[in-house]
Amino acid sequence: MTDISALKAALGDIRTEDNPAIVKQKSRDFFWYSPVLKRELDAVTGDLIVTPKSEAEVIQVLKACYAQGVPVTPRGSGTGNYGQAMPLSGGVVLNLAEMNAIKSIAPGRVVTEPGAVLAHIDRETRKTGQELRLHPSTYNTASLAGFIAGGSGGVGSINWGGLRDLGNVLRLRIVTMEEEPRVLELGGWDLHKVMHAYGTNGIITEVEVPLDVAYDWVDVVVGFDDYMRAVRFANLLANSDGLLFKEIATVAAPVPHDYFLRHQKFLKKTDSVVLLMVAPHAIDPFLALAAREKAEIRYRSDTASEAEKKGLPPVYELTWNHTTLRGLRVDPSITYLQVLYPFPDHVEKVGRMTEIFGDEVPGHLEFIRFDGNVACTGLPIVRYTSDERLDEIIAIHEDNGCPIFNPHRYTLEEGGMKQTNEVQLAFKREADPKGLLNPGKMVAWENPDFDWESNKVFLFPGLRASS
Ligand code: FAD
């Protein structure tokens, strides 16, 4: 149990909060998307929120927590989906939201503090005609370090691939969790030590990412009476080398009409849609292609009247995990999966899954570049009935060559490749020898003998509050 008063004394003037209601609120993320995680993690709470304002204060917090053996779980904006930022063993929630300065903007690059919110960064870089290459659909709330430590890709991935692709993050500065915390600068392959490691092996205090030319993207919604026509059209657009999009997604009927309530007035109940962000100079050639394919444009932000646009969210807030969020608001019993449909037969694989599951798993695809090819990932809605059926749906996908990144697990490995990430593990040994950073998220650290072949779910023995 954390000795709060001793810790507070060691933290001096650094801002802390121990009101249990506020601590509980800041100990949560969007884990409740999953009925499984909701059950497992609902009671999780930290002991103290600590809000540093500088790297020097981060060092002071880590030093004090190391000395007292207190776990530290970093938090950006808390929009992760798998309990990533939840302190499973209690202790300190390190709230980095107030370290949000934009330090420099230069041609092709921006340097920020970890808690800078993506939309805020873009507002500043747009003054120089540049924007972020990639952002999650939580653009308006998520922090840049949270995206790098917890996310994978998003809007822009159709051109730039994912965060894991070399070049999409240029440099990270991190602080280690040791008796005397060290400040390290990581670049090149070393970035993979801490990227998508959920803050289990270092606290990011500065980020440098590349920028792209900024456009006034045009939101477009295209309707089809058949889902696979929508998928083939999206695939055609994604492979049209002369056209520029920032986002290409498909969503199967009746999800768009039933869940995209603000856009409902533009949609038919039977519409499966393609959701697009199109560069202004690509609109005319895009329309020519759409006309040839007999695609019906339901909505265009560049020609819609002010009255039509009033209250509409941007199209990217219908995509990625916002599709699920909009569904959950209408029908809280649904959930979702994360699927990869690998190149080159991604469209056939989507067709097969659509045939097998029909409306039990309404389709939702995000077209991306993956290892240099156009492929698609999916975040299909699942009309949840039981854990057993959810497991069956996962197994059927995997048996058909569509790997699942399971969003119903809180560990790195079970949500990812189901194997030890030796690079991240080795770096944790070096940078967090006591295992105090975000405990319970790296199976390889907690139980090096865990048998991945057993198909068992990892249960973190330190899961304090829920046990
Ligand atoms: P948090 O949730 O606060 O943290 C994420 C992880 O990073 C946690 O493990 C945390 O401990 C760690 N962390 C945070 N800050 C630091 C730091 N300074 N140093 C070390 N570790 C740190 N994700 C995508 O990739 N693409 C999407 O399109 C996408 N869409 C989403 C839509 C919705 C509606 C929701 C709810 C989630 C979505 N997500 C998506 C997941 C999430 O929003 C993003 O990954 C987001 O970028 C996380 O940022 P955050 O600031 O909220 O991070």
Tab-separated table of N, CA, C and O in Angstrom, residues 111-171:
chain	number	residue	atom	x	y	z
A	111	VAL	N	8.615	19.622	-32.683
A	111	VAL	CA	9.063	19.076	-31.399
A	111	VAL	C	8.085	19.557	-30.324
A	111	VAL	O	7.803	20.759	-30.243
A	112	THR	N	7.578	18.604	-29.526
A	112	THR	CA	6.620	18.992	-28.477
A	112	THR	C	6.932	18.279	-27.167
A	112	THR	O	7.648	17.282	-27.138
A	113	GLU	N	6.276	18.784	-26.121
A	113	GLU	CA	6.268	18.052	-24.853
A	113	GLU	C	5.259	16.905	-24.987
A	113	GLU	O	4.439	16.888	-25.911
A	114	PRO	N	5.282	15.940	-24.032
A	114	PRO	CA	4.494	14.717	-24.240
A	114	PRO	C	2.991	14.913	-24.258
A	114	PRO	O	2.270	14.238	-24.994
A	115	GLY	N	2.489	15.860	-23.437
A	115	GLY	CA	1.034	15.980	-23.275
A	115	GLY	C	0.359	16.858	-24.317
A	115	GLY	O	-0.857	17.071	-24.246
A	116	ALA	N	1.128	17.382	-25.289
A	116	ALA	CA	0.516	18.270	-26.302
A	116	ALA	C	-0.578	17.510	-27.051
A	116	ALA	O	-0.362	16.395	-27.521
A	117	VAL	N	-1.747	18.138	-27.150
A	117	VAL	CA	-2.887	17.494	-27.819
A	117	VAL	C	-2.729	17.664	-29.342
A	117	VAL	O	-2.325	18.718	-29.827
A	118	LEU	N	-3.047	16.595	-30.071
A	118	LEU	CA	-2.761	16.556	-31.511
A	118	LEU	C	-3.402	17.727	-32.266
A	118	LEU	O	-2.747	18.369	-33.097
A	119	ALA	N	-4.662	18.024	-31.972
A	119	ALA	CA	-5.333	19.114	-32.697
A	119	ALA	C	-4.652	20.450	-32.405
A	119	ALA	O	-4.563	21.316	-33.280
A	120	HIS	N	-4.158	20.592	-31.183
A	120	HIS	CA	-3.479	21.831	-30.824
A	120	HIS	C	-2.155	21.947	-31.597
A	120	HIS	O	-1.798	23.025	-32.108
A	121	ILE	N	-1.451	20.821	-31.696
A	121	ILE	CA	-0.185	20.830	-32.457
A	121	ILE	C	-0.471	21.259	-33.894
A	121	ILE	O	0.197	22.130	-34.457
A	122	ASP	N	-1.515	20.634	-34.489
A	122	ASP	CA	-1.839	20.951	-35.891
A	122	ASP	C	-2.237	22.417	-36.081
A	122	ASP	O	-1.900	23.027	-37.094
A	123	ARG	N	-2.951	22.967	-35.093
A	123	ARG	CA	-3.338	24.384	-35.227
A	123	ARG	C	-2.098	25.249	-35.358
A	123	ARG	O	-2.046	26.191	-36.142
A	124	GLU	N	-1.065	24.904	-34.600
A	124	GLU	CA	0.168	25.698	-34.652
A	124	GLU	C	0.956	25.416	-35.936
A	124	GLU	O	1.447	26.340	-36.580
A	125	THR	N	1.082	24.132	-36.303
A	125	THR	CA	1.908	23.826	-37.492
A	125	THR	C	1.217	24.320	-38.767
A	125	THR	O	1.892	24.672	-39.735
A	126	ARG	N	-0.121	24.381	-38.750
A	126	ARG	CA	-0.849	24.862	-39.934
A	126	ARG	C	-0.497	26.318	-40.250
A	126	ARG	O	-0.596	26.749	-41.394
A	127	LYS	N	-0.060	27.058	-39.224
A	127	LYS	CA	0.366	28.449	-39.482
A	127	LYS	C	1.580	28.466	-40.399
A	127	LYS	O	1.909	29.484	-40.993
A	128	THR	N	2.288	27.326	-40.496
A	128	THR	CA	3.444	27.243	-41.396
A	128	THR	C	3.111	26.390	-42.626
A	128	THR	O	4.020	25.946	-43.345
A	129	GLY	N	1.812	26.109	-42.844
A	129	GLY	CA	1.402	25.332	-44.029
A	129	GLY	C	1.678	23.835	-43.881
A	129	GLY	O	1.726	23.107	-44.870
A	130	GLN	N	1.816	23.355	-42.629
A	130	GLN	CA	2.148	21.937	-42.416
A	130	GLN	C	1.182	21.308	-41.413
A	130	GLN	O	0.567	22.013	-40.600
A	131	GLU	N	1.069	19.969	-41.469
A	131	GLU	CA	0.212	19.257	-40.520
A	131	GLU	C	0.849	17.913	-40.172
A	131	GLU	O	1.757	17.447	-40.867
A	132	LEU	N	0.326	17.276	-39.111
A	132	LEU	CA	0.819	15.958	-38.709
A	132	LEU	C	0.518	14.948	-39.817
A	132	LEU	O	-0.540	15.003	-40.441
A	133	ARG	N	1.439	14.003	-40.034
A	133	ARG	CA	1.188	12.947	-41.020
A	133	ARG	C	0.029	12.057	-40.589
A	133	ARG	O	-0.778	11.638	-41.400
A	134	LEU	N	0.033	11.703	-39.311
A	134	LEU	CA	-0.885	10.684	-38.778
A	134	LEU	C	-1.568	11.209	-37.528
A	134	LEU	O	-0.927	11.869	-36.710
A	135	HIS	N	-2.836	10.870	-37.376
A	135	HIS	CA	-3.464	11.098	-36.069
A	135	HIS	C	-4.582	10.098	-35.849
A	135	HIS	O	-5.199	9.634	-36.804
A	136	PRO	N	-4.852	9.748	-34.580
A	136	PRO	CA	-5.990	8.873	-34.308
A	136	PRO	C	-7.271	9.692	-34.470
A	136	PRO	O	-7.208	10.933	-34.554
A	137	SER	N	-8.414	9.008	-34.481
A	137	SER	CA	-9.653	9.781	-34.611
A	137	SER	C	-9.933	10.586	-33.343
A	137	SER	O	-10.773	11.472	-33.343
A	138	THR	N	-9.183	10.311	-32.258
A	138	THR	CA	-9.285	11.108	-31.033
A	138	THR	C	-8.376	12.353	-31.105
A	138	THR	O	-7.872	12.833	-30.078
A	139	TYR	N	-8.199	12.852	-32.306
A	139	TYR	CA	-7.375	14.020	-32.616
A	139	TYR	C	-7.617	15.196	-31.658
A	139	TYR	O	-6.695	15.874	-31.252
A	140	ASN	N	-8.879	15.424	-31.310
A	140	ASN	CA	-9.206	16.609	-30.519
A	140	ASN	C	-8.886	16.463	-29.041
A	140	ASN	O	-8.947	17.456	-28.313
A	141	THR	N	-8.571	15.251	-28.592
A	141	THR	CA	-8.308	15.062	-27.161
A	141	THR	C	-6.989	14.353	-26.871
A	141	THR	O	-6.376	14.608	-25.831
A	142	ALA	N	-6.538	13.470	-27.746
A	142	ALA	CA	-5.385	12.611	-27.426
A	142	ALA	C	-4.075	13.398	-27.434
A	142	ALA	O	-3.905	14.364	-28.188
A	143	SER	N	-3.123	12.928	-26.615
A	143	SER	CA	-1.803	13.571	-26.554
A	143	SER	C	-0.846	12.864	-27.525
A	143	SER	O	-1.042	11.686	-27.857
A	144	LEU	N	0.219	13.572	-27.909
A	144	LEU	CA	1.158	12.981	-28.869
A	144	LEU	C	1.921	11.813	-28.247
A	144	LEU	O	2.045	10.745	-28.870
A	145	ALA	N	2.388	11.949	-27.007
A	145	ALA	CA	3.132	10.824	-26.395
A	145	ALA	C	2.201	9.645	-26.128
A	145	ALA	O	2.601	8.488	-26.278
A	146	GLY	N	0.945	9.921	-25.761
A	146	GLY	CA	-0.027	8.839	-25.548
A	146	GLY	C	-0.274	8.079	-26.832
A	146	GLY	O	-0.395	6.841	-26.835
A	147	PHE	N	-0.330	8.810	-27.950
A	147	PHE	CA	-0.521	8.172	-29.260
A	147	PHE	C	0.665	7.255	-29.568
A	147	PHE	O	0.506	6.098	-29.970
A	148	ILE	N	1.878	7.751	-29.299
A	148	ILE	CA	3.084	6.974	-29.626
A	148	ILE	C	3.250	5.776	-28.676
A	148	ILE	O	3.641	4.692	-29.095
A	149	ALA	N	2.901	5.967	-27.403
A	149	ALA	CA	3.071	4.873	-26.420
A	149	ALA	C	1.914	3.883	-26.451
A	149	ALA	O	2.078	2.736	-26.048
A	150	GLY	N	0.736	4.327	-26.947
A	150	GLY	CA	-0.431	3.452	-26.859
A	150	GLY	C	-1.138	3.178	-28.173
A	150	GLY	O	-1.875	2.213	-28.288
A	151	GLY	N	-0.913	4.030	-29.185
A	151	GLY	CA	-1.677	3.911	-30.432
A	151	GLY	C	-0.916	3.172	-31.508
A	151	GLY	O	0.185	2.655	-31.285
A	152	SER	N	-1.510	3.136	-32.696
A	152	SER	CA	-0.873	2.391	-33.780
A	152	SER	C	-0.845	3.175	-35.090
A	152	SER	O	0.112	3.083	-35.849
A	153	GLY	N	-1.859	3.929	-35.354
A	153	GLY	CA	-1.937	4.681	-36.615
A	153	GLY	C	-3.312	5.303	-36.678
A	153	GLY	O	-3.981	5.412	-35.655
A	154	GLY	N	-3.741	5.678	-37.857
A	154	GLY	CA	-5.067	6.270	-37.937
A	154	GLY	C	-5.225	7.051	-39.219
A	154	GLY	O	-4.773	6.619	-40.290
A	155	VAL	N	-5.830	8.226	-39.098
A	155	VAL	CA	-6.047	9.097	-40.240
A	155	VAL	C	-4.660	9.455	-40.787
A	155	VAL	O	-3.786	9.870	-40.028
A	156	GLY	N	-4.448	9.253	-42.079
A	156	GLY	CA	-3.122	9.474	-42.673
A	156	GLY	C	-2.397	8.164	-42.946
A	156	GLY	O	-1.436	8.128	-43.732
A	157	SER	N	-2.856	7.054	-42.312
A	157	SER	CA	-2.164	5.772	-42.509
A	157	SER	C	-2.321	5.249	-43.938
A	157	SER	O	-1.554	4.375	-44.352
A	158	ILE	N	-3.270	5.771	-44.691
A	158	ILE	CA	-3.408	5.365	-46.091
A	158	ILE	C	-2.200	5.858	-46.913
A	158	ILE	O	-1.829	5.254	-47.913
A	159	ASN	N	-1.560	6.928	-46.436
A	159	ASN	CA	-0.365	7.421	-47.145
A	159	ASN	C	0.937	7.031	-46.452
A	159	ASN	O	1.953	6.821	-47.116
A	160	TRP	N	0.898	6.952	-45.116
A	160	TRP	CA	2.158	6.873	-44.367
A	160	TRP	C	2.342	5.595	-43.581
A	160	TRP	O	3.340	5.451	-42.861
A	161	GLY	N	1.378	4.672	-43.662
A	161	GLY	CA	1.499	3.453	-42.859
A	161	GLY	C	1.240	3.748	-41.387
A	161	GLY	O	0.507	4.685	-41.052
A	162	GLY	N	1.890	2.979	-40.515
A	162	GLY	CA	1.609	3.120	-39.082
A	162	GLY	C	2.733	3.816	-38.341
A	162	GLY	O	3.798	4.098	-38.903
A	163	LEU	N	2.511	4.055	-37.060
A	163	LEU	CA	3.549	4.673	-36.222
A	163	LEU	C	4.815	3.839	-36.214
A	163	LEU	O	5.909	4.352	-36.110
A	164	ARG	N	4.649	2.487	-36.300
A	164	ARG	CA	5.807	1.593	-36.217
A	164	ARG	C	6.736	1.747	-37.421
A	164	ARG	O	7.874	1.292	-37.391
A	165	ASP	N	6.263	2.338	-38.513
A	165	ASP	CA	7.101	2.473	-39.707
A	165	ASP	C	8.186	3.518	-39.473
A	165	ASP	O	7.891	4.654	-39.067
A	166	LEU	N	9.418	3.138	-39.769
A	166	LEU	CA	10.552	4.053	-39.575
A	166	LEU	C	10.278	5.378	-40.265
A	166	LEU	O	9.847	5.403	-41.424
A	167	GLY	N	10.535	6.474	-39.560
A	167	GLY	CA	10.354	7.796	-40.160
A	167	GLY	C	9.098	8.504	-39.693
A	167	GLY	O	8.982	9.721	-39.840
A	168	ASN	N	8.133	7.747	-39.130
A	168	ASN	CA	6.908	8.411	-38.678
A	168	ASN	C	7.047	9.009	-37.274
A	168	ASN	O	6.211	9.801	-36.848
A	169	VAL	N	8.091	8.596	-36.551
A	169	VAL	CA	8.514	9.284	-35.319
A	169	VAL	C	10.012	9.496	-35.487
A	169	VAL	O	10.723	8.578	-35.916
A	170	LEU	N	10.502	10.687	-35.192
A	170	LEU	CA	11.913	10.974	-35.461
A	170	LEU	C	12.788	10.824	-34.223
A	170	LEU	O	13.919	10.361	-34.306
A	171	ARG	N	12.238	11.233	-33.075
A	171	ARG	CA	13.079	11.226	-31.860
A	171	ARG	C	12.189	11.242	-30.628
A	171	ARG	O	11.131	11.878	-30.637
